[in-house]
XYZ file of C-alpha atoms in Angstrom:
719
model
C 410.250 -14.285 -123.165
C 410.352 -15.964 -119.805
C 408.661 -12.937 -118.176
C 405.924 -12.858 -120.813
C 405.070 -16.572 -120.474
C 405.255 -16.636 -116.721
C 401.991 -17.599 -115.157
C 400.648 -19.413 -118.241
C 399.963 -23.151 -118.057
C 401.630 -25.494 -120.541
C 398.738 -25.544 -123.034
C 398.385 -21.776 -122.882
C 402.117 -21.400 -123.557
C 401.778 -23.762 -126.510
C 398.924 -21.659 -127.907
C 400.924 -18.455 -127.481
C 404.102 -19.751 -129.094
C 402.567 -21.765 -131.972
C 402.546 -18.885 -134.407
C 402.739 -20.428 -137.898
C 400.005 -22.087 -139.915
C 396.438 -22.896 -138.977
C 395.864 -23.232 -135.253
C 392.586 -24.209 -133.576
C 392.333 -23.631 -129.818
C 389.352 -25.360 -128.185
C 389.011 -23.237 -125.065
C 386.559 -24.310 -122.384
C 384.621 -21.794 -120.278
C 386.853 -19.824 -117.900
C 390.074 -21.275 -119.383
C 391.758 -17.902 -119.976
C 391.331 -17.634 -123.701
C 391.240 -13.806 -123.670
C 394.534 -13.787 -121.787
C 395.896 -16.298 -124.293
C 394.994 -14.050 -127.259
C 396.495 -10.905 -125.759
C 399.692 -12.699 -124.764
C 399.992 -14.227 -128.214
C 399.709 -10.744 -129.735
C 402.416 -9.538 -127.384
C 404.588 -12.559 -128.185
C 404.365 -11.830 -131.898
C 405.367 -8.209 -131.305
C 407.884 -8.414 -128.490
C 409.570 -11.716 -129.214
C 409.218 -12.200 -132.983
C 409.345 -8.552 -134.009
C 406.068 -8.531 -135.946
C 404.667 -5.015 -136.445
C 401.290 -4.476 -134.720
C 399.840 -3.088 -138.006
C 400.421 -6.502 -139.559
C 398.218 -8.337 -137.044
C 394.463 -8.617 -137.111
C 392.671 -9.685 -133.928
C 388.915 -10.071 -134.276
C 386.466 -10.048 -131.334
C 382.672 -10.069 -131.381
C 381.802 -6.933 -129.412
C 383.163 -3.437 -129.312
C 383.506 -3.744 -125.537
C 385.681 -6.888 -125.791
C 387.733 -5.199 -128.555
C 388.395 -2.203 -126.284
C 389.380 -4.472 -123.417
C 391.680 -6.438 -125.706
C 393.384 -3.301 -126.950
C 394.013 -2.178 -123.375
C 395.502 -5.575 -122.439
C 397.767 -5.529 -125.511
C 398.817 -1.926 -124.841
C 399.804 -2.884 -121.262
C 401.857 -5.825 -122.573
C 403.679 -4.215 -125.495
C 403.842 -0.621 -124.216
C 402.821 0.734 -127.604
C 399.707 2.707 -128.553
C 399.768 0.992 -131.937
C 397.749 -2.152 -131.266
C 397.145 -3.065 -134.937
C 393.723 -4.110 -136.093
C 391.948 -5.175 -132.880
C 388.318 -4.932 -133.870
C 384.994 -6.585 -134.579
C 384.351 -8.044 -138.002
C 382.209 -5.078 -138.922
C 384.723 -2.608 -137.478
C 387.503 -4.134 -139.574
C 385.335 -3.998 -142.728
C 384.736 -0.299 -142.036
C 388.560 0.136 -142.050
C 388.802 -1.638 -145.421
C 385.933 0.301 -146.953
C 387.211 3.663 -145.702
C 390.610 2.999 -147.200
C 389.275 1.571 -150.471
C 385.811 3.068 -150.815
C 386.723 4.366 -154.266
C 386.278 0.788 -155.518
C 382.524 1.076 -154.931
C 382.255 4.832 -155.706
C 381.571 5.715 -152.083
C 383.174 8.551 -150.123
C 385.455 7.693 -147.204
C 382.959 9.367 -144.855
C 380.034 6.985 -145.570
C 377.342 6.344 -142.933
C 377.149 3.072 -140.982
C 373.423 2.578 -140.429
C 371.814 1.320 -137.220
C 368.208 0.148 -136.713
C 366.900 3.639 -136.063
C 368.432 4.823 -139.331
C 366.883 1.842 -141.113
C 363.485 2.613 -139.620
C 363.769 6.275 -140.670
C 364.467 5.180 -144.249
C 361.547 2.756 -144.143
C 359.360 5.642 -142.955
C 360.298 7.644 -146.067
C 359.586 4.682 -148.366
C 356.231 3.909 -146.694
C 355.153 7.557 -146.902
C 356.195 7.908 -150.552
C 354.477 4.754 -151.727
C 351.451 4.764 -149.413
C 352.410 1.632 -147.525
C 351.198 0.920 -143.986
C 352.167 -1.453 -141.205
C 349.449 -3.752 -142.478
C 351.569 -4.307 -145.563
C 354.612 -5.102 -143.413
C 355.760 -3.982 -139.966
C 359.131 -2.307 -139.646
C 360.430 -5.340 -137.764
C 359.263 -7.605 -140.573
C 360.728 -5.248 -143.161
C 364.136 -5.245 -141.465
C 364.077 -9.056 -141.310
C 362.979 -9.304 -144.947
C 365.795 -7.004 -146.099
C 368.357 -8.992 -144.132
C 367.118 -12.374 -145.431
C 366.992 -11.080 -148.979
C 370.504 -9.659 -148.772
C 371.996 -12.777 -147.173
C 369.983 -15.646 -148.660
C 367.409 -14.910 -151.307
C 369.349 -12.347 -153.323
C 372.966 -12.751 -152.150
C 374.408 -10.919 -155.183
C 372.284 -7.784 -154.589
C 375.437 -5.812 -153.921
C 376.471 -6.000 -157.573
C 373.316 -4.185 -158.648
C 373.629 -1.897 -155.623
C 377.111 -0.807 -156.686
C 376.850 -0.930 -160.488
C 373.514 0.811 -161.051
C 373.419 4.582 -160.983
C 371.364 6.379 -158.363
C 368.780 7.232 -161.052
C 368.569 3.601 -162.136
C 368.048 2.480 -158.553
C 365.293 5.099 -158.212
C 363.644 3.716 -161.360
C 363.678 0.144 -159.982
C 362.093 1.416 -156.800
C 359.390 3.394 -158.631
C 358.610 0.500 -160.999
C 358.182 -2.014 -158.170
C 354.555 -2.948 -157.398
C 354.757 -5.730 -154.836
C 355.096 -4.320 -151.251
C 358.193 -6.409 -150.564
C 359.928 -5.221 -153.765
C 358.885 -1.623 -153.069
C 360.430 -1.779 -149.582
C 363.603 -3.574 -150.721
C 364.420 -1.345 -153.700
C 363.238 1.757 -151.885
C 365.585 0.926 -149.018
C 368.549 0.322 -151.325
C 367.801 3.627 -153.074
C 367.751 5.458 -149.703
C 371.006 3.767 -148.712
C 372.760 4.941 -151.874
C 371.222 8.380 -151.672
C 372.768 9.102 -148.251
C 375.924 7.013 -148.840
C 374.909 4.644 -146.094
C 375.761 0.979 -145.455
C 374.107 -1.381 -142.989
C 375.844 -4.219 -141.164
C 375.042 -6.752 -143.900
C 376.572 -4.472 -146.535
C 379.895 -4.067 -144.715
C 381.119 -7.661 -145.098
C 379.363 -8.210 -148.455
C 380.971 -5.155 -150.030
C 384.394 -5.913 -148.517
C 384.291 -9.343 -150.143
C 383.021 -7.761 -153.375
C 386.001 -5.375 -153.488
C 388.379 -8.294 -152.900
C 386.720 -10.224 -155.705
C 386.657 -7.360 -158.219
C 389.976 -5.747 -157.313
C 392.706 -8.410 -156.947
C 395.312 -5.787 -156.170
C 393.340 -4.469 -153.210
C 392.833 -8.054 -151.945
C 396.565 -8.709 -152.326
C 397.409 -5.537 -150.436
C 395.328 -6.601 -147.405
C 396.564 -10.189 -147.565
C 400.156 -9.000 -147.557
C 399.476 -6.560 -144.725
C 397.806 -9.079 -142.403
C 400.600 -11.514 -141.675
C 398.804 -12.967 -138.624
C 395.072 -13.260 -138.028
C 393.468 -14.247 -134.726
C 389.747 -14.746 -134.131
C 388.111 -14.864 -130.714
C 384.774 -16.656 -130.050
C 385.059 -18.611 -133.298
C 382.040 -20.712 -132.416
C 379.894 -17.592 -133.037
C 381.189 -16.946 -136.592
C 378.779 -17.015 -139.547
C 379.400 -18.138 -143.110
C 380.265 -14.654 -144.517
C 382.697 -13.990 -141.657
C 384.285 -17.383 -142.252
C 384.696 -16.580 -145.969
C 386.299 -13.210 -145.150
C 388.834 -14.833 -142.840
C 389.678 -17.459 -145.420
C 390.289 -14.768 -148.027
C 392.432 -12.601 -145.728
C 394.569 -15.537 -144.613
C 394.990 -16.847 -148.183
C 398.582 -15.621 -148.596
C 400.368 -16.220 -145.276
C 398.064 -19.005 -144.035
C 398.507 -17.871 -140.423
C 395.020 -18.172 -138.988
C 394.572 -18.692 -135.238
C 390.988 -19.389 -134.033
C 389.770 -19.743 -130.447
C 386.360 -21.063 -129.476
C 384.266 -23.600 -127.622
C 381.684 -25.688 -129.488
C 379.885 -26.134 -126.153
C 379.108 -22.419 -126.177
C 377.636 -22.123 -129.657
C 374.357 -20.336 -128.809
C 373.776 -17.966 -131.737
C 372.592 -20.225 -134.572
C 369.648 -17.844 -135.075
C 372.104 -15.250 -136.392
C 374.086 -17.663 -138.574
C 376.544 -19.337 -136.187
C 377.149 -23.040 -136.817
C 378.962 -25.376 -134.409
C 380.342 -27.238 -137.431
C 382.582 -24.268 -138.369
C 384.770 -25.021 -135.333
C 384.296 -28.795 -135.370
C 385.223 -29.122 -139.067
C 388.016 -26.533 -139.103
C 390.846 -29.106 -139.498
C 389.060 -30.766 -142.444
C 388.801 -27.413 -144.267
C 392.412 -26.515 -143.320
C 394.686 -29.569 -143.527
C 397.641 -29.474 -141.204
C 395.753 -27.625 -138.489
C 397.276 -27.768 -135.010
C 394.613 -28.308 -132.335
C 395.273 -27.214 -128.735
C 392.859 -27.950 -125.893
C 392.437 -25.500 -123.000
C 390.303 -27.256 -120.404
C 391.696 -25.878 -117.157
C 389.074 -23.603 -115.694
C 390.152 -20.660 -113.536
C 386.648 -19.412 -112.771
C 384.495 -22.054 -111.084
C 384.719 -24.523 -108.231
C 385.098 -28.250 -109.025
C 381.502 -28.792 -107.848
C 380.108 -26.330 -110.415
C 382.203 -27.756 -113.208
C 381.159 -31.326 -112.420
C 377.522 -30.269 -112.954
C 378.412 -28.435 -116.191
C 380.327 -31.480 -117.515
C 377.520 -33.832 -116.603
C 374.973 -31.725 -118.492
C 376.922 -31.004 -121.666
C 377.998 -34.646 -122.075
C 374.445 -35.340 -123.283
C 375.166 -33.407 -126.501
C 376.539 -35.208 -129.542
C 377.751 -32.254 -131.664
C 380.848 -31.388 -129.624
C 384.538 -32.133 -128.992
C 384.823 -34.535 -126.104
C 386.439 -32.684 -123.197
C 385.951 -32.168 -119.464
C 386.609 -28.890 -117.739
C 389.045 -29.227 -114.827
C 388.935 -26.674 -112.040
C 391.979 -24.774 -110.813
C 389.924 -23.312 -107.952
C 389.436 -24.354 -104.362
C 386.700 -26.784 -103.356
C 383.262 -25.353 -102.877
C 379.683 -26.359 -102.116
C 377.532 -28.462 -104.405
C 374.980 -26.530 -106.449
C 371.645 -26.184 -104.608
C 368.398 -27.115 -106.381
C 364.908 -25.893 -105.575
C 361.822 -27.671 -106.825
C 359.165 -25.033 -106.129
C 355.446 -25.701 -106.030
C 354.811 -22.591 -108.198
C 356.532 -19.558 -109.682
C 355.775 -17.374 -106.638
C 357.471 -19.830 -104.320
C 360.453 -19.989 -106.671
C 360.708 -16.168 -106.539
C 360.490 -16.091 -102.740
C 363.138 -18.851 -102.420
C 365.563 -16.940 -104.677
C 364.934 -13.712 -102.724
C 365.495 -15.507 -99.394
C 368.738 -17.110 -100.585
C 369.980 -13.723 -101.765
C 369.156 -12.183 -98.371
C 371.068 -14.980 -96.604
C 374.094 -14.400 -98.818
C 373.961 -10.667 -98.210
C 373.631 -11.173 -94.444
C 376.778 -13.324 -94.617
C 378.679 -10.437 -96.162
C 378.153 -10.999 -99.912
C 377.512 -7.694 -101.748
C 374.280 -7.642 -103.785
C 376.352 -6.938 -106.949
C 378.109 -10.300 -106.598
C 374.790 -12.078 -107.210
C 373.265 -12.618 -110.667
C 369.869 -14.093 -111.605
C 369.919 -15.712 -115.077
C 366.988 -16.899 -117.143
C 366.019 -17.889 -120.699
C 363.645 -15.006 -121.375
C 362.683 -11.775 -119.615
C 359.070 -12.780 -118.903
C 360.367 -15.251 -116.317
C 361.302 -12.413 -113.958
C 357.818 -11.285 -112.889
C 357.349 -13.405 -109.711
C 361.041 -13.024 -108.835
C 360.809 -9.231 -109.074
C 357.684 -9.279 -106.900
C 359.517 -11.259 -104.203
C 362.571 -8.965 -104.397
C 360.369 -5.875 -104.016
C 358.552 -7.337 -101.039
C 361.840 -8.133 -99.285
C 363.507 -4.852 -100.290
C 366.260 -6.573 -102.278
C 367.780 -4.037 -104.716
C 368.084 -5.288 -108.272
C 368.611 -4.132 -111.832
C 367.504 -5.769 -115.044
C 370.019 -5.700 -117.861
C 368.735 -5.610 -121.431
C 365.158 -5.176 -120.318
C 362.829 -3.093 -118.165
C 361.446 -4.229 -114.844
C 358.383 -6.396 -115.423
C 355.660 -4.009 -114.248
C 357.444 -1.091 -115.979
C 357.384 -2.733 -119.394
C 355.255 -0.781 -121.837
C 352.885 -3.586 -122.770
C 352.294 -4.566 -119.120
C 351.582 -0.941 -118.131
C 349.191 -0.600 -121.081
C 347.318 -3.778 -120.106
C 347.023 -2.630 -116.512
C 345.843 0.778 -117.741
C 342.893 -0.941 -119.480
C 341.990 -2.596 -116.163
C 342.315 0.781 -114.385
C 340.034 2.400 -116.928
C 337.363 -0.198 -116.164
C 337.781 0.258 -112.431
C 338.489 4.014 -112.065
C 338.061 5.645 -115.492
C 340.951 7.891 -114.472
C 342.591 10.495 -116.695
C 346.108 9.027 -116.445
C 344.976 5.685 -117.768
C 342.861 7.388 -120.425
C 345.828 9.384 -121.735
C 347.898 6.230 -121.825
C 345.601 3.957 -123.802
C 342.947 6.047 -125.559
C 345.068 5.823 -128.682
C 346.646 2.390 -127.980
C 346.209 0.765 -130.397
C 345.774 3.629 -132.874
C 342.253 5.109 -132.893
C 343.069 8.447 -134.525
C 342.793 10.188 -131.167
C 346.009 12.147 -131.565
C 347.432 15.172 -129.809
C 345.022 17.677 -131.406
C 341.964 15.769 -130.273
C 343.491 15.038 -126.892
C 344.115 18.771 -126.425
C 340.449 19.442 -127.221
C 339.330 16.826 -124.670
C 341.551 18.264 -121.959
C 340.079 21.763 -122.469
C 336.510 20.383 -122.669
C 336.983 18.298 -119.503
C 338.401 21.271 -117.646
C 335.439 23.459 -118.714
C 332.858 20.828 -117.811
C 334.738 19.630 -114.727
C 334.563 16.035 -115.846
C 336.887 13.160 -116.669
C 338.521 12.761 -120.054
C 336.401 9.673 -120.678
C 333.217 11.589 -119.946
C 334.466 14.445 -122.095
C 334.937 12.013 -124.968
C 331.500 10.499 -124.352
C 329.906 13.948 -124.576
C 331.865 14.782 -127.726
C 331.112 11.733 -129.830
C 328.786 13.685 -132.085
C 331.322 16.441 -132.625
C 332.652 16.390 -136.245
C 336.174 16.346 -134.788
C 335.647 12.700 -133.716
C 333.749 11.424 -136.763
C 336.860 9.831 -138.365
C 338.046 8.156 -135.167
C 337.300 4.944 -133.292
C 336.331 6.952 -130.215
C 332.808 5.497 -130.008
C 334.149 1.928 -130.024
C 336.629 2.818 -127.239
C 333.947 4.353 -125.034
C 331.671 1.361 -125.698
C 334.478 -1.026 -124.791
C 335.141 0.659 -121.406
C 331.450 0.938 -120.574
C 330.811 -2.694 -121.475
C 333.537 -4.059 -119.269
C 332.837 -1.613 -116.433
C 329.377 -3.189 -116.201
C 330.767 -6.726 -116.677
C 333.358 -6.246 -113.911
C 330.727 -7.213 -111.338
C 330.432 -10.746 -112.670
C 333.673 -11.466 -114.561
C 336.965 -12.489 -112.958
C 340.018 -10.264 -113.346
C 341.618 -12.659 -115.803
C 338.382 -12.760 -117.878
C 338.223 -8.960 -117.885
C 341.829 -8.652 -119.076
C 341.386 -11.295 -121.777
C 338.293 -9.558 -123.122
C 339.861 -6.091 -123.052
C 343.110 -7.153 -124.764
C 341.123 -8.969 -127.456
C 338.314 -6.510 -128.195
C 340.560 -3.431 -127.948
C 342.751 -4.904 -130.701
C 345.887 -4.454 -128.582
C 347.064 -8.041 -128.769
C 346.325 -8.107 -132.470
C 348.415 -4.953 -132.925
C 351.387 -6.574 -131.105
C 351.060 -9.692 -133.279
C 351.064 -7.469 -136.365
C 354.259 -5.811 -135.105
C 355.839 -9.203 -134.600
C 356.449 -8.439 -130.903
C 356.668 -11.986 -129.545
C 358.500 -10.936 -126.394
C 355.747 -8.420 -125.593
C 353.107 -11.074 -126.157
C 355.038 -13.388 -123.827
C 355.031 -10.665 -121.180
C 351.275 -10.285 -121.489
C 350.956 -14.055 -121.102
C 353.055 -13.811 -117.949
C 350.787 -11.024 -116.650
C 347.797 -13.245 -117.163
C 349.659 -15.987 -115.299
C 350.274 -13.606 -112.377
C 346.566 -12.680 -112.271
C 345.597 -16.368 -112.365
C 347.915 -17.025 -109.437
C 346.550 -14.025 -107.535
C 342.971 -15.213 -108.037
C 343.905 -18.745 -106.968
C 345.584 -17.542 -103.786
C 343.018 -14.909 -102.774
C 339.794 -16.687 -103.689
C 336.693 -14.519 -103.184
C 338.818 -11.549 -102.083
C 340.379 -11.350 -105.560
C 338.491 -8.258 -106.632
C 339.645 -5.896 -109.368
C 340.125 -3.027 -106.879
C 342.270 -5.106 -104.536
C 344.355 -6.481 -107.410
C 345.067 -2.991 -108.760
C 346.074 -1.775 -105.254
C 348.337 -4.841 -104.924
C 350.014 -4.106 -108.235
C 350.373 -0.404 -107.399
C 352.310 -1.309 -104.263
C 354.616 -3.559 -106.272
C 355.106 -1.016 -109.009
C 355.759 1.906 -106.663
C 358.045 0.071 -104.281
C 361.278 1.827 -103.472
C 364.274 0.136 -105.109
C 366.925 2.769 -104.718
C 369.228 3.250 -107.676
C 372.406 2.039 -105.942
C 375.393 0.439 -107.534
C 375.134 -2.479 -105.146
C 372.262 -4.377 -106.739
C 371.479 -7.951 -107.742
C 371.782 -8.268 -111.503
C 369.041 -9.814 -113.638
C 369.836 -10.842 -117.231
C 369.225 -13.463 -119.878
C 371.809 -16.183 -120.368
C 372.516 -14.763 -123.829
C 373.316 -11.385 -122.280
C 375.588 -13.059 -119.697
C 377.815 -14.746 -122.326
C 381.423 -13.895 -121.570
C 380.658 -12.655 -118.052
C 381.168 -14.227 -114.624
C 379.639 -13.744 -111.162
C 380.473 -15.168 -107.727
C 376.886 -16.375 -107.119
C 374.508 -17.362 -109.881
C 370.820 -18.316 -109.788
C 369.745 -20.112 -112.980
C 365.953 -20.071 -112.712
C 362.860 -20.999 -114.705
C 364.241 -24.468 -115.490
C 360.959 -25.855 -116.824
C 360.071 -27.631 -120.012
C 358.642 -25.042 -122.414
C 360.599 -22.231 -120.761
C 364.149 -23.620 -120.720
C 364.293 -25.335 -123.177
C 361.891 -22.994 -124.872
C 358.673 -24.395 -126.294
C 359.791 -23.086 -129.688
C 362.553 -25.726 -129.864
C 361.535 -27.769 -132.916
C 364.674 -29.737 -133.971
C 367.237 -31.995 -132.309
C 370.050 -29.544 -133.168
C 368.032 -26.680 -131.603
C 367.589 -28.774 -128.449
C 371.393 -29.258 -128.332
C 371.791 -25.528 -128.593
C 369.343 -25.014 -125.711
C 371.507 -27.428 -123.657
C 374.583 -25.422 -124.619
C 372.790 -22.313 -123.438
C 372.132 -23.940 -120.073
C 375.813 -24.930 -119.954
C 376.784 -21.302 -120.532
C 374.478 -20.233 -117.714
C 375.993 -22.764 -115.279
C 379.576 -21.815 -116.140
C 379.005 -18.157 -115.295
C 379.123 -19.088 -111.592
C 382.397 -18.814 -109.690
C 381.653 -19.763 -106.040
C 378.107 -21.120 -105.791
C 375.379 -22.124 -108.212
C 371.631 -22.255 -107.525
C 369.153 -24.013 -109.860
C 365.390 -23.695 -109.632
C 362.135 -24.607 -111.335
C 358.477 -23.940 -110.618
C 355.931 -26.729 -110.924
C 352.178 -26.271 -110.628
C 350.012 -25.221 -113.568
C 350.008 -22.466 -116.165
C 347.024 -20.169 -116.574
C 345.755 -22.369 -119.390
C 345.653 -25.378 -117.041
C 348.583 -27.233 -118.484
C 351.056 -28.744 -115.990
C 354.602 -27.458 -115.591
C 357.400 -30.014 -115.562
C 361.031 -29.705 -114.496
C 363.452 -29.091 -117.349
C 365.295 -32.044 -118.898
C 368.461 -30.077 -118.161
C 367.876 -30.506 -114.438
C 367.300 -34.209 -114.937
C 370.281 -34.573 -117.333
C 372.664 -33.786 -114.466
C 373.968 -36.609 -112.315
C 371.763 -36.108 -109.260
C 374.567 -37.112 -106.841
C 376.372 -33.886 -107.829
C 373.542 -31.726 -106.466
C 372.127 -30.685 -103.104
C 368.375 -30.211 -102.786
C 366.451 -27.676 -100.752
C 363.705 -30.287 -100.684
C 363.639 -33.565 -102.568
C 361.080 -33.645 -105.360
C 358.345 -36.241 -105.265
C 358.942 -39.425 -107.239
C 355.646 -38.861 -109.028
C 356.699 -35.421 -110.320
C 359.983 -36.767 -111.663
C 358.274 -39.757 -113.327
C 355.674 -37.494 -115.004
C 358.407 -35.106 -116.139
C 360.524 -37.881 -117.619
C 357.487 -39.306 -119.436
C 356.671 -35.887 -120.876
C 360.271 -35.350 -121.960
C 360.411 -38.778 -123.647
C 357.263 -37.894 -125.597
C 358.618 -34.509 -126.635
C 361.937 -36.028 -127.627
C 360.113 -38.620 -129.760
C 358.274 -35.805 -131.459
C 361.534 -34.003 -132.219
C 363.035 -37.157 -133.624
C 359.989 -37.635 -135.833
C 360.237 -34.062 -137.083
C 363.887 -34.645 -137.831
C 363.016 -37.678 -139.921
C 360.126 -35.981 -141.676
C 357.235 -37.898 -143.242
C 357.909 -41.571 -144.009
C 354.904 -41.975 -146.301
C 353.431 -40.199 -149.304
C 349.894 -39.371 -150.361
C 348.101 -42.475 -151.670
C 350.312 -44.974 -149.864
C 348.741 -47.949 -148.035
C 349.705 -48.344 -144.384
C 348.953 -50.542 -141.371
C 348.276 -49.087 -137.896
C 348.661 -51.377 -134.878
C 345.208 -50.460 -133.579
C 343.241 -48.999 -136.515
C 344.429 -51.580 -139.015
C 344.768 -50.942 -142.764
C 344.319 -47.524 -144.304
C 345.290 -45.097 -147.082
C 347.251 -41.828 -146.705
C 344.954 -39.117 -148.080
C 347.260 -36.167 -147.273
C 350.541 -35.285 -145.572
C 350.053 -32.334 -143.222
C 353.561 -30.900 -142.787
C 352.251 -28.075 -140.612
C 350.823 -30.443 -137.974
C 353.459 -33.110 -138.673
C 350.738 -35.660 -139.257
C 349.185 -37.893 -141.923
C 345.486 -37.711 -142.829
C 344.507 -41.390 -143.029
C 341.296 -43.093 -144.084
C 341.257 -46.463 -142.348
C 339.295 -49.221 -144.039
C 337.251 -50.049 -140.948
C 336.476 -46.443 -139.961
C 333.877 -44.105 -141.413
C 335.923 -40.910 -140.943
C 339.548 -39.907 -141.373
C 342.124 -39.632 -138.605
C 345.197 -37.427 -138.165
C 348.136 -39.665 -137.223
C 351.333 -38.008 -135.971
C 354.565 -38.687 -137.874
C 356.147 -39.969 -134.643
C 353.723 -42.910 -134.424
C 355.068 -45.924 -136.265
C 352.994 -47.385 -139.050
C 353.968 -50.123 -141.485
C 353.852 -49.773 -145.292
C 351.536 -52.197 -147.078
C 351.777 -53.275 -150.690
C 348.622 -52.454 -152.696
């Protein structure tokens, strides 16, 4: 035992050796929780004699499960590592062993999104549905919401009805949503498939309907351990409660300060309220950080202390002293990108490999000016979980429209002639290629000459040719940004993306417009369409060799659980980080937790940056509240921000916070109620506009109504 526990601190040893009952370990970032879990598994096996097959250890990704199994194997010297798996992986084990309880074969299919889309394609084709009825993305979301929230007992019908009865429900449905839902369930049963939502639902269903099967699994799993408990959702929580219902040995590890997945069902209260739901719980705090310097942790502690939904703790560093985090207040996004690139070059010149540097951000659209700076300075990089900005499909399509206006080239034509859909498919494109070759003309000209051909009567070819001709003529007088706005609107491309529900793609198009606006601002009269397209071509075609030694770009969500010697957390502006879509106080706390996660990825040095200036719509950019939340004495500054900028930012943040608080409270008055406004005087509430978070008020001394925001205080008046 002494060898096994050697190298663990006292709290880690306590977590490893506290084996009985309910145990909650609150483990701060970098505190060695993964090591703690693997050593606890080994302690149960090597010291207590528990069989690995009687232990369940749950992680949240297949990668972390594989790493955990390897760690355990190295510690116990046994290939049998029990049930070390994700929630869904464990449920597959249950369902494969006991699939007879739902009349499924052991070799059932676990469906991914591509499988789901293929099934949706069959349903749409059979029932004559189109993407106008519902996009695939919307359909997947609808099915998930219906399974989890609106129709949570669907699985009973799914299991108990025969295949023919399911088919009948599908054929009898008339509403598009019902058609899609029942058609999808029918397709699932037909191929013996289960999606991720089904796996946990049906496991719980088997436990409910078959007490002997539940008892078997409860008896088998003498010890249950759950990693990243702050990310657990309600169904996963229920499953763990059921499985631990006999032995009551449930060990959970998590950090409420890293709860960043509420959008997929996680709730910080699951970890906070664990002792209340499980009386007698032992709580162990791991707050010694083995990852980051004291200077980085001081900044992280200062930031997260502003949250209220948390367990009060401060991370303490076990690492050597380092440098204070460096902050850059840039005048615009381009300067921010150049600064990050320059800092990376300085690190590399000092001997730091490119791969030891990571650039983190809230959303992928932030990377455009940073990528441009990296390309110009020949800094190798790779984007994880996303394509390089100018290689993203929607950006390339938008630029192809501009190229068509400028050059009317065949490459651009082939790219966007049928984007969005104009019924100019492969057959018609083949005809145009042969025609153009015979006439020695461009594809656009070939199409123009073929508009009267019956082959193109059922297409939108004429509108496409007209669009290109119109903007080719207008290019002489319109700015590049005006050209792009008109093309994206009149082509229907932006509308098509909105129909698909592709918000990230729309954000990328907005960022492209921002880049064009900045190009026009910096180049003045020289900002011609030809010059801009040449400028972009140089950026797009720049040589960034595919080497393993590259700076890594990723979102903070993608970086969860990872660590890097040098971290740049960029785009720290209100509306970007925190995102403008933050609409509640709890959501704002989650955004702050996300920033905390980003900060605590850094081991040796942390860099923070924001870009002021103005957006393409003219609105000002302000530094993020998360920059201002931090005790400024803990930071170094590349250049001190102006007092005026900070004052404006704080005033903006106060106003936005007041709006969030008002939204949290909801409307204080009802329709018909008399109120008093400090300026407008007495009035009557005519309507409550929940969408705009405002009252429609007819004031006694005013001829017309006014919309008054919820956040503005008014006094009730007795009639």
